[in-house]
Amino acid sequence: MIKKIAVIEGDGIGPEVTKQSINVLNAIAENFGHQFIYKHVLMGAVAIDKTGNPLPDETIDTCLNSDAILFGAIGHPKYDNNPNAKVRPEQGLLKLRKTLQLYANIRPINTYPSLQHLSPLKSKNIEAVDFIIFRELTGGIYFGKKELNAEGTQASDDCVYNREEIERMAHLAFHFAQKENRRKKVTLVDKANVLETSRLWRKVVQEVAAQYPDVTVEYMFVDNAAMQIILNPKQFDIVLTENMFGDIISDEASVISGSLGLLPSASIGTGGLALFEPIHGSYPQAAGKDIANPIGSILSAAMMLEYLGMKEEADTVRKAVAWTLQNGFVTKDIDPVNFYFTSTLGELITDYINGIVPGSVKKENIELRKSTII
Ligand code: IPM
Ligand code: MN
């Protein structure tokens, strides 16, 4: 297959983790006889620096002319610490999601047995966790009217949802819950005891649920969900929620896997185009140091392969990732003492895809930061 991929490296660690994903994709292309044509475009703080615009038109055009989008990370401290900044990197990503109508963000959460001992959570609570957060991505408080009064003393952000926005998300989540490998349960996370938007979510989700009698539905307030995710994450199968709650609980849920750096996501929508990005931010303190975890990005690339109809290829990438983790090859975010570099991990994963079997990797050489191959 020939596929056109728009690559947006973005800010901070975005470029270095995306680089490893591209190496992995190239190894897949070589081994499975595909051709991936990459077009690199700008978004975020780098785009502001070069063009004054966090999302140049060229970036949108390139995305629209691609089969999929691979995105790294966005954000820069010079904007985070300046509440008066009129133009912000994040506006680029939000505008791209809205323009491409990428209304659903899918974030799978699972655990790796070899990492459980490194988690701050008790092993018995996190083994065999497997749930997926379906986060609404183009509505709610992120996109409502924002106001600051003339004196700069009062501000507001409107949270707005309409029935259609909730319905399409709910159908997606219920549909997914019915899949063969799922446990047929949807948990709607909201704050229906306080928020009108949440009550609309409950009402619409109840109606949609009636069309999926084989799927169990549960409703949970977000404050309780934040606790349950830590106390008993095994109870979840599909978690359906609005934009802001989804943003918050997915960072929280990453603690179960072992690190925010491990988690991938797919943003899908109405236009048939999809964007794949790790859920982590730009982690500016680590930028350029070769210490960031590339796995969130690499697993996002795997989700992209699956979306492009390359299931076996996606599974090959996931297998390679699982192999590195099983063998203790982890980055600094997971093990601050015995850690490997971003590039070493990327190399190991591509080596595995290229058929260099586990037995032939010399761990001592990797430890000495030498070749990963014999
Ligand atoms: C994410 C990020 C973004 C979000 C930021 C960078 C705008 O945190 O994708 O989770 O809040 O959606
Ligand atoms: Mn986030």
Short mmCIF file of C-alpha atoms and ligand atoms in Angstrom, two decimals:
data_model
loop_
_atom_site.label_atom_id
_atom_site.label_comp_id
_atom_site.label_asym_id
_atom_site.label_seq_id
_atom_site.Cartn_x
_atom_site.Cartn_y
_atom_site.Cartn_z
CA MET A 1 0.00 0.00 0.00
CA ILE A 2 1.04 3.59 -0.57
CA LYS A 3 -0.06 6.01 2.15
CA LYS A 4 0.45 9.73 2.55
CA ILE A 5 1.16 10.74 6.13
CA ALA A 6 1.19 14.31 7.39
CA VAL A 7 3.79 14.56 10.16
CA ILE A 8 3.48 17.31 12.75
CA GLU A 9 6.40 16.98 15.14
CA GLY A 10 5.34 20.01 17.18
CA ASP A 11 7.14 21.23 20.29
CA GLY A 12 9.41 20.02 23.08
CA ILE A 13 9.97 16.27 22.88
CA GLY A 14 7.56 16.01 19.92
CA PRO A 15 10.32 15.86 17.26
CA GLU A 16 12.44 13.21 19.02
CA VAL A 17 9.59 10.82 19.81
CA THR A 18 8.07 11.25 16.34
CA LYS A 19 11.46 10.49 14.81
CA GLN A 20 11.40 7.06 16.48
CA SER A 21 7.88 6.43 15.21
CA ILE A 22 8.99 7.20 11.68
CA ASN A 23 11.89 4.77 12.02
CA VAL A 24 9.42 2.15 13.19
CA LEU A 25 7.03 2.92 10.31
CA ASN A 26 9.92 2.66 7.86
CA ALA A 27 10.82 -0.76 9.24
CA ILE A 28 7.19 -1.81 8.81
CA ALA A 29 7.12 -0.44 5.25
CA GLU A 30 10.25 -2.39 4.37
CA ASN A 31 9.11 -5.66 5.90
CA PHE A 32 5.56 -5.59 4.61
CA GLY A 33 6.14 -3.97 1.20
CA HIS A 34 4.41 -0.65 1.80
CA GLN A 35 5.37 2.89 0.97
CA PHE A 36 4.77 5.74 3.38
CA ILE A 37 5.16 9.24 1.99
CA TYR A 38 5.73 11.74 4.78
CA LYS A 39 5.09 15.44 4.55
CA HIS A 40 6.38 17.42 7.55
CA VAL A 41 4.35 20.46 8.52
CA LEU A 42 4.31 22.97 11.37
CA MET A 43 1.98 23.45 14.32
CA GLY A 44 2.36 24.87 17.84
CA ALA A 45 5.11 27.07 19.30
CA VAL A 46 7.49 26.21 16.44
CA ALA A 47 4.86 27.37 13.97
CA ILE A 48 4.35 30.63 15.90
CA ASP A 49 8.11 31.23 15.90
CA LYS A 50 8.39 30.65 12.14
CA THR A 51 5.12 32.06 10.83
CA GLY A 52 3.34 33.88 13.66
CA ASN A 53 0.47 31.38 13.35
CA PRO A 54 0.10 28.21 15.51
CA LEU A 55 -1.68 26.45 12.63
CA PRO A 56 -0.57 27.71 9.20
CA ASP A 57 -2.96 27.09 6.28
CA GLU A 58 -0.35 24.90 4.64
CA THR A 59 -0.59 22.51 7.59
CA ILE A 60 -4.35 22.20 7.22
CA ASP A 61 -4.05 21.68 3.44
CA THR A 62 -1.39 19.01 3.86
CA CYS A 63 -3.51 17.19 6.45
CA LEU A 64 -6.53 17.31 4.17
CA ASN A 65 -4.44 15.78 1.39
CA SER A 66 -3.12 12.94 3.54
CA ASP A 67 -4.40 9.52 4.56
CA ALA A 68 -3.53 10.08 8.22
CA ILE A 69 -1.78 12.52 10.53
CA LEU A 70 0.97 11.68 13.00
CA PHE A 71 1.41 14.31 15.67
CA GLY A 72 4.05 14.69 18.41
CA ALA A 73 3.37 17.22 21.17
CA ILE A 74 2.45 20.85 21.70
CA GLY A 75 3.22 23.61 24.19
CA HIS A 76 6.05 25.82 25.42
CA PRO A 77 6.73 27.26 28.89
CA LYS A 78 7.07 30.79 27.51
CA TYR A 79 3.32 30.68 26.81
CA ASP A 80 2.31 28.61 29.86
CA ASN A 81 3.76 31.26 32.14
CA ASN A 82 2.33 34.18 30.23
CA PRO A 83 -1.44 34.42 30.73
CA ASN A 84 -1.50 37.56 28.59
CA ALA A 85 -0.23 35.84 25.45
CA LYS A 86 -2.74 36.43 22.67
CA VAL A 87 -1.49 33.61 20.46
CA ARG A 88 -0.88 30.22 22.10
CA PRO A 89 0.55 26.97 20.68
CA GLU A 90 -2.42 24.89 21.90
CA GLN A 91 -4.77 26.98 19.75
CA GLY A 92 -3.19 25.23 16.77
CA LEU A 93 -4.15 21.75 17.95
CA LEU A 94 -7.64 22.79 19.04
CA LYS A 95 -8.25 24.47 15.68
CA LEU A 96 -6.97 21.42 13.80
CA ARG A 97 -9.29 19.10 15.78
CA LYS A 98 -12.22 21.41 15.08
CA THR A 99 -11.40 22.02 11.41
CA LEU A 100 -11.01 18.32 10.67
CA GLN A 101 -14.04 17.48 12.87
CA LEU A 102 -12.03 15.00 14.91
CA TYR A 103 -14.75 14.69 17.49
CA ALA A 104 -13.68 11.52 19.27
CA ASN A 105 -10.42 10.82 21.03
CA ILE A 106 -9.79 7.18 21.84
CA ARG A 107 -7.31 6.43 24.61
CA PRO A 108 -6.65 2.77 25.51
CA ILE A 109 -5.36 2.07 29.02
CA ASN A 110 -3.68 -1.21 29.82
CA THR A 111 -0.92 -2.61 31.96
CA TYR A 112 2.31 -4.43 31.28
CA PRO A 113 3.17 -7.15 33.82
CA SER A 114 6.86 -6.24 33.70
CA LEU A 115 6.16 -2.66 34.78
CA GLN A 116 3.74 -3.34 37.60
CA HIS A 117 6.39 -3.31 40.30
CA LEU A 118 7.40 0.20 39.23
CA SER A 119 3.90 1.60 39.59
CA PRO A 120 2.97 3.61 42.68
CA LEU A 121 -0.24 1.55 42.70
CA LYS A 122 -0.60 -1.94 44.20
CA SER A 123 0.09 -4.68 41.64
CA LYS A 124 -3.01 -6.67 42.55
CA ASN A 125 -5.19 -3.67 41.70
CA ILE A 126 -3.68 -2.99 38.32
CA GLU A 127 -2.95 -6.37 36.76
CA ALA A 128 -5.00 -7.09 33.64
CA VAL A 129 -6.52 -3.62 33.47
CA ASP A 130 -7.92 -3.00 30.02
CA PHE A 131 -10.21 -0.08 29.36
CA ILE A 132 -10.62 2.60 26.74
CA ILE A 133 -11.47 6.22 27.33
CA PHE A 134 -13.74 7.73 24.67
CA ARG A 135 -13.21 11.44 25.14
CA GLU A 136 -15.38 13.95 23.24
CA LEU A 137 -12.91 16.28 21.53
CA THR A 138 -14.56 19.19 19.72
CA GLY A 139 -17.11 20.52 22.21
CA GLY A 140 -17.65 21.53 25.83
CA ILE A 141 -15.69 24.07 27.81
CA TYR A 142 -12.71 23.88 25.45
CA PHE A 143 -14.70 25.45 22.64
CA GLY A 144 -17.33 27.58 24.45
CA LYS A 145 -17.30 31.35 24.51
CA LYS A 146 -14.38 32.75 26.52
CA GLU A 147 -14.59 36.13 28.13
CA LEU A 148 -12.47 38.44 30.24
CA ASN A 149 -14.01 41.69 31.42
CA ALA A 150 -12.44 45.06 30.56
CA GLU A 151 -10.85 45.40 34.00
CA GLY A 152 -9.34 41.94 33.70
CA THR A 153 -10.94 40.93 37.00
CA GLN A 154 -13.54 38.38 35.87
CA ALA A 155 -13.41 35.58 33.33
CA SER A 156 -15.73 32.87 32.03
CA ASP A 157 -15.63 29.81 29.79
CA ASP A 158 -18.93 28.46 28.55
CA CYS A 159 -19.51 24.72 28.50
CA VAL A 160 -21.93 23.89 25.68
CA TYR A 161 -23.05 20.56 24.25
CA ASN A 162 -25.85 19.73 21.88
CA ARG A 163 -27.70 16.47 21.39
CA GLU A 164 -25.97 15.57 18.11
CA GLU A 165 -22.52 15.93 19.61
CA ILE A 166 -23.42 13.59 22.45
CA GLU A 167 -25.30 11.11 20.27
CA ARG A 168 -22.46 10.50 17.82
CA MET A 169 -20.01 9.97 20.68
CA ALA A 170 -22.38 7.62 22.47
CA HIS A 171 -22.97 5.52 19.35
CA LEU A 172 -19.25 5.23 18.81
CA ALA A 173 -18.67 4.09 22.40
CA PHE A 174 -21.56 1.59 22.47
CA HIS A 175 -20.56 0.23 19.10
CA PHE A 176 -17.05 -0.32 20.33
CA ALA A 177 -18.30 -1.97 23.52
CA GLN A 178 -20.02 -4.59 21.37
CA LYS A 179 -16.77 -5.70 19.74
CA GLU A 180 -15.72 -9.28 20.21
CA ASN A 181 -12.80 -8.54 22.53
CA ARG A 182 -14.70 -6.10 24.73
CA ARG A 183 -16.69 -6.75 27.91
CA LYS A 184 -19.81 -4.90 26.73
CA LYS A 185 -19.97 -2.23 29.34
CA VAL A 186 -20.07 1.54 28.96
CA THR A 187 -19.51 3.89 31.90
CA LEU A 188 -20.62 7.46 31.34
CA VAL A 189 -18.50 9.80 33.46
CA ASP A 190 -20.18 13.15 34.17
CA LYS A 191 -21.21 15.58 36.90
CA ALA A 192 -24.97 15.29 36.45
CA ASN A 193 -25.61 16.26 40.08
CA VAL A 194 -24.35 19.76 39.29
CA LEU A 195 -24.03 20.48 35.56
CA GLU A 196 -26.82 20.95 33.03
CA THR A 197 -24.57 19.72 30.21
CA SER A 198 -23.98 16.51 32.18
CA ARG A 199 -27.73 15.99 32.60
CA LEU A 200 -28.11 16.28 28.83
CA TRP A 201 -25.31 13.73 28.40
CA ARG A 202 -27.16 11.32 30.75
CA LYS A 203 -30.46 11.79 28.99
CA VAL A 204 -29.05 11.25 25.50
CA VAL A 205 -26.84 8.35 26.60
CA GLN A 206 -29.86 6.64 28.22
CA GLU A 207 -31.72 6.89 24.91
CA VAL A 208 -28.79 5.60 22.89
CA ALA A 209 -28.20 2.78 25.40
CA ALA A 210 -31.69 1.45 24.67
CA GLN A 211 -30.51 0.65 21.16
CA TYR A 212 -27.71 -1.56 22.49
CA PRO A 213 -29.50 -3.99 24.83
CA ASP A 214 -26.46 -6.28 25.03
CA VAL A 215 -24.32 -3.49 26.50
CA THR A 216 -24.50 -2.68 30.21
CA VAL A 217 -24.44 1.00 31.00
CA GLU A 218 -23.28 2.64 34.21
CA TYR A 219 -23.23 6.27 35.26
CA MET A 220 -20.54 7.68 37.49
CA PHE A 221 -19.80 11.18 38.76
CA VAL A 222 -16.38 12.36 37.69
CA ASP A 223 -15.10 12.90 41.25
CA ASN A 224 -15.97 9.32 42.11
CA ALA A 225 -14.53 8.10 38.78
CA ALA A 226 -11.23 9.81 39.60
CA MET A 227 -11.10 7.71 42.76
CA GLN A 228 -12.37 4.47 41.20
CA ILE A 229 -9.73 4.63 38.44
CA ILE A 230 -7.09 4.30 41.14
CA LEU A 231 -8.95 2.00 43.55
CA ASN A 232 -10.48 -0.48 41.15
CA PRO A 233 -9.61 0.19 37.50
CA LYS A 234 -10.58 -3.35 36.43
CA GLN A 235 -14.26 -2.44 36.64
CA PHE A 236 -14.01 -0.29 33.49
CA ASP A 237 -14.40 -1.40 29.89
CA ILE A 238 -15.44 1.64 27.83
CA VAL A 239 -15.40 5.00 29.59
CA LEU A 240 -17.43 7.62 27.78
CA THR A 241 -17.00 11.25 28.75
CA GLU A 242 -16.94 14.88 27.70
CA ASN A 243 -13.88 16.83 26.62
CA MET A 244 -12.45 18.28 29.85
CA PHE A 245 -13.23 15.30 32.10
CA GLY A 246 -11.64 13.03 29.48
CA ASP A 247 -8.50 15.13 29.41
CA ILE A 248 -8.11 14.94 33.17
CA ILE A 249 -8.97 11.31 33.82
CA SER A 250 -6.79 10.06 30.98
CA ASP A 251 -3.66 11.62 32.50
CA GLU A 252 -4.71 10.09 35.80
CA ALA A 253 -5.29 6.70 34.22
CA SER A 254 -1.79 6.69 32.76
CA VAL A 255 -0.47 6.03 36.27
CA ILE A 256 -1.98 2.55 35.94
CA SER A 257 0.13 1.76 32.86
CA GLY A 258 3.26 3.07 34.53
CA SER A 259 3.81 6.38 32.75
CA LEU A 260 2.05 9.07 30.77
CA GLY A 261 4.76 8.47 28.19
CA LEU A 262 3.36 5.06 27.28
CA LEU A 263 -0.12 6.05 26.19
CA PRO A 264 -1.22 6.50 22.59
CA SER A 265 -4.40 7.98 21.19
CA ALA A 266 -6.41 8.25 18.02
CA SER A 267 -8.64 11.18 17.15
CA ILE A 268 -11.28 10.26 14.65
CA GLY A 269 -14.15 12.15 13.12
CA THR A 270 -16.65 12.70 10.40
CA GLY A 271 -14.29 13.45 7.54
CA GLY A 272 -12.70 10.00 7.37
CA LEU A 273 -9.36 11.52 8.31
CA ALA A 274 -7.72 10.66 11.64
CA LEU A 275 -4.91 12.02 13.78
CA PHE A 276 -2.65 9.93 16.00
CA GLU A 277 -0.82 11.37 18.97
CA PRO A 278 0.63 10.30 22.30
CA ILE A 279 -1.42 11.71 25.16
CA HIS A 280 1.58 13.34 26.83
CA GLY A 281 2.53 16.99 26.49
CA SER A 282 5.70 18.62 25.14
CA TYR A 283 7.74 17.93 28.34
CA PRO A 284 10.10 20.85 27.63
CA GLN A 285 12.50 19.98 30.47
CA ALA A 286 13.40 16.79 28.61
CA ALA A 287 13.55 18.19 25.08
CA GLY A 288 16.74 17.35 23.22
CA LYS A 289 18.09 15.12 26.01
CA ASP A 290 17.15 11.78 24.44
CA ILE A 291 15.32 10.75 27.62
CA ALA A 292 11.67 11.02 26.58
CA ASN A 293 9.57 7.89 26.25
CA PRO A 294 8.90 7.24 22.55
CA ILE A 295 6.37 4.45 23.22
CA GLY A 296 3.27 6.68 23.39
CA SER A 297 4.15 7.93 19.93
CA ILE A 298 5.13 4.50 18.57
CA LEU A 299 1.87 2.95 19.83
CA SER A 300 0.02 5.88 18.25
CA ALA A 301 1.71 4.93 14.98
CA ALA A 302 0.44 1.36 15.58
CA MET A 303 -3.10 2.71 15.98
CA MET A 304 -2.55 4.58 12.72
CA LEU A 305 -1.50 1.39 10.93
CA GLU A 306 -4.62 -0.38 12.16
CA TYR A 307 -6.79 2.52 11.00
CA LEU A 308 -5.08 2.33 7.58
CA GLY A 309 -6.12 -1.32 7.34
CA MET A 310 -2.79 -2.81 8.37
CA LYS A 311 -3.78 -4.91 11.37
CA GLU A 312 -0.93 -7.38 11.19
CA GLU A 313 1.56 -4.53 10.88
CA ALA A 314 0.01 -2.79 13.90
CA ASP A 315 0.23 -5.99 15.93
CA THR A 316 3.87 -6.38 14.93
CA VAL A 317 4.64 -2.93 16.35
CA ARG A 318 2.74 -3.70 19.57
CA LYS A 319 4.56 -6.99 19.93
CA ALA A 320 7.90 -5.25 19.50
CA VAL A 321 6.97 -2.66 22.13
CA ALA A 322 5.81 -5.36 24.57
CA TRP A 323 9.08 -7.20 24.02
CA THR A 324 11.21 -4.18 24.95
CA LEU A 325 9.19 -3.56 28.10
CA GLN A 326 9.28 -7.23 29.10
CA ASN A 327 13.03 -7.17 28.82
CA GLY A 328 13.41 -4.14 31.05
CA PHE A 329 14.22 -1.66 28.30
CA VAL A 330 12.47 1.40 29.64
CA THR A 331 13.08 5.14 29.59
CA LYS A 332 13.80 7.43 32.53
CA ASP A 333 10.15 8.30 33.23
CA ILE A 334 9.59 4.64 34.17
CA ASP A 335 12.85 3.78 35.83
CA PRO A 336 14.96 6.80 36.84
CA VAL A 337 17.92 4.57 37.76
CA ASN A 338 18.19 1.86 35.13
CA PHE A 339 16.97 3.60 32.04
CA TYR A 340 17.64 3.59 28.31
CA PHE A 341 17.60 6.47 25.86
CA THR A 342 14.76 7.45 23.57
CA SER A 343 16.84 6.56 20.52
CA THR A 344 17.97 3.20 22.00
CA LEU A 345 14.39 2.19 22.60
CA GLY A 346 13.43 3.20 19.07
CA GLU A 347 16.37 1.20 17.71
CA LEU A 348 15.42 -1.87 19.75
CA ILE A 349 11.85 -1.74 18.49
CA THR A 350 12.94 -1.41 14.85
CA ASP A 351 15.51 -4.18 15.32
CA TYR A 352 12.76 -6.44 16.61
CA ILE A 353 10.54 -5.60 13.64
CA ASN A 354 13.47 -6.30 11.34
CA GLY A 355 13.58 -9.83 12.72
CA ILE A 356 16.50 -9.55 15.06
CA VAL A 357 15.29 -12.04 17.59
CA PRO A 358 15.39 -11.28 21.32
CA GLY A 359 18.12 -13.85 21.95
CA SER A 360 20.54 -12.06 19.66
CA VAL A 361 20.38 -8.72 21.44
CA LYS A 362 23.32 -8.16 23.71
CA LYS A 363 22.05 -6.41 26.78
CA GLU A 364 25.57 -5.50 27.92
CA ASN A 365 26.10 -3.56 24.69
CA ILE A 366 22.87 -1.72 25.13
CA GLU A 367 23.84 -0.92 28.67
CA LEU A 368 27.09 0.54 27.37
CA ARG A 369 25.00 2.52 24.86
CA LYS A 370 26.75 0.56 22.08
CA SER A 371 25.10 -1.21 19.21
CA THR A 372 21.84 -2.88 20.00
CA ILE A 373 22.76 -5.68 17.65
CA ILE A 374 25.42 -8.34 18.08
C1 IPM B 1 -4.27 16.46 25.26
C2 IPM B 1 -3.63 17.77 25.61
C3 IPM B 1 -4.37 18.90 24.93
C4 IPM B 1 -5.80 18.88 25.45
C5 IPM B 1 -3.72 20.28 25.09
C6 IPM B 1 -2.30 20.31 24.66
C7 IPM B 1 -4.52 21.35 24.38
O1 IPM B 1 -3.55 17.94 26.99
O2 IPM B 1 -4.34 16.14 24.06
O3 IPM B 1 -4.71 15.76 26.17
O4 IPM B 1 -6.07 19.44 26.52
O5 IPM B 1 -6.65 18.33 24.76
MN MN B 2 -4.21 16.23 28.15
#
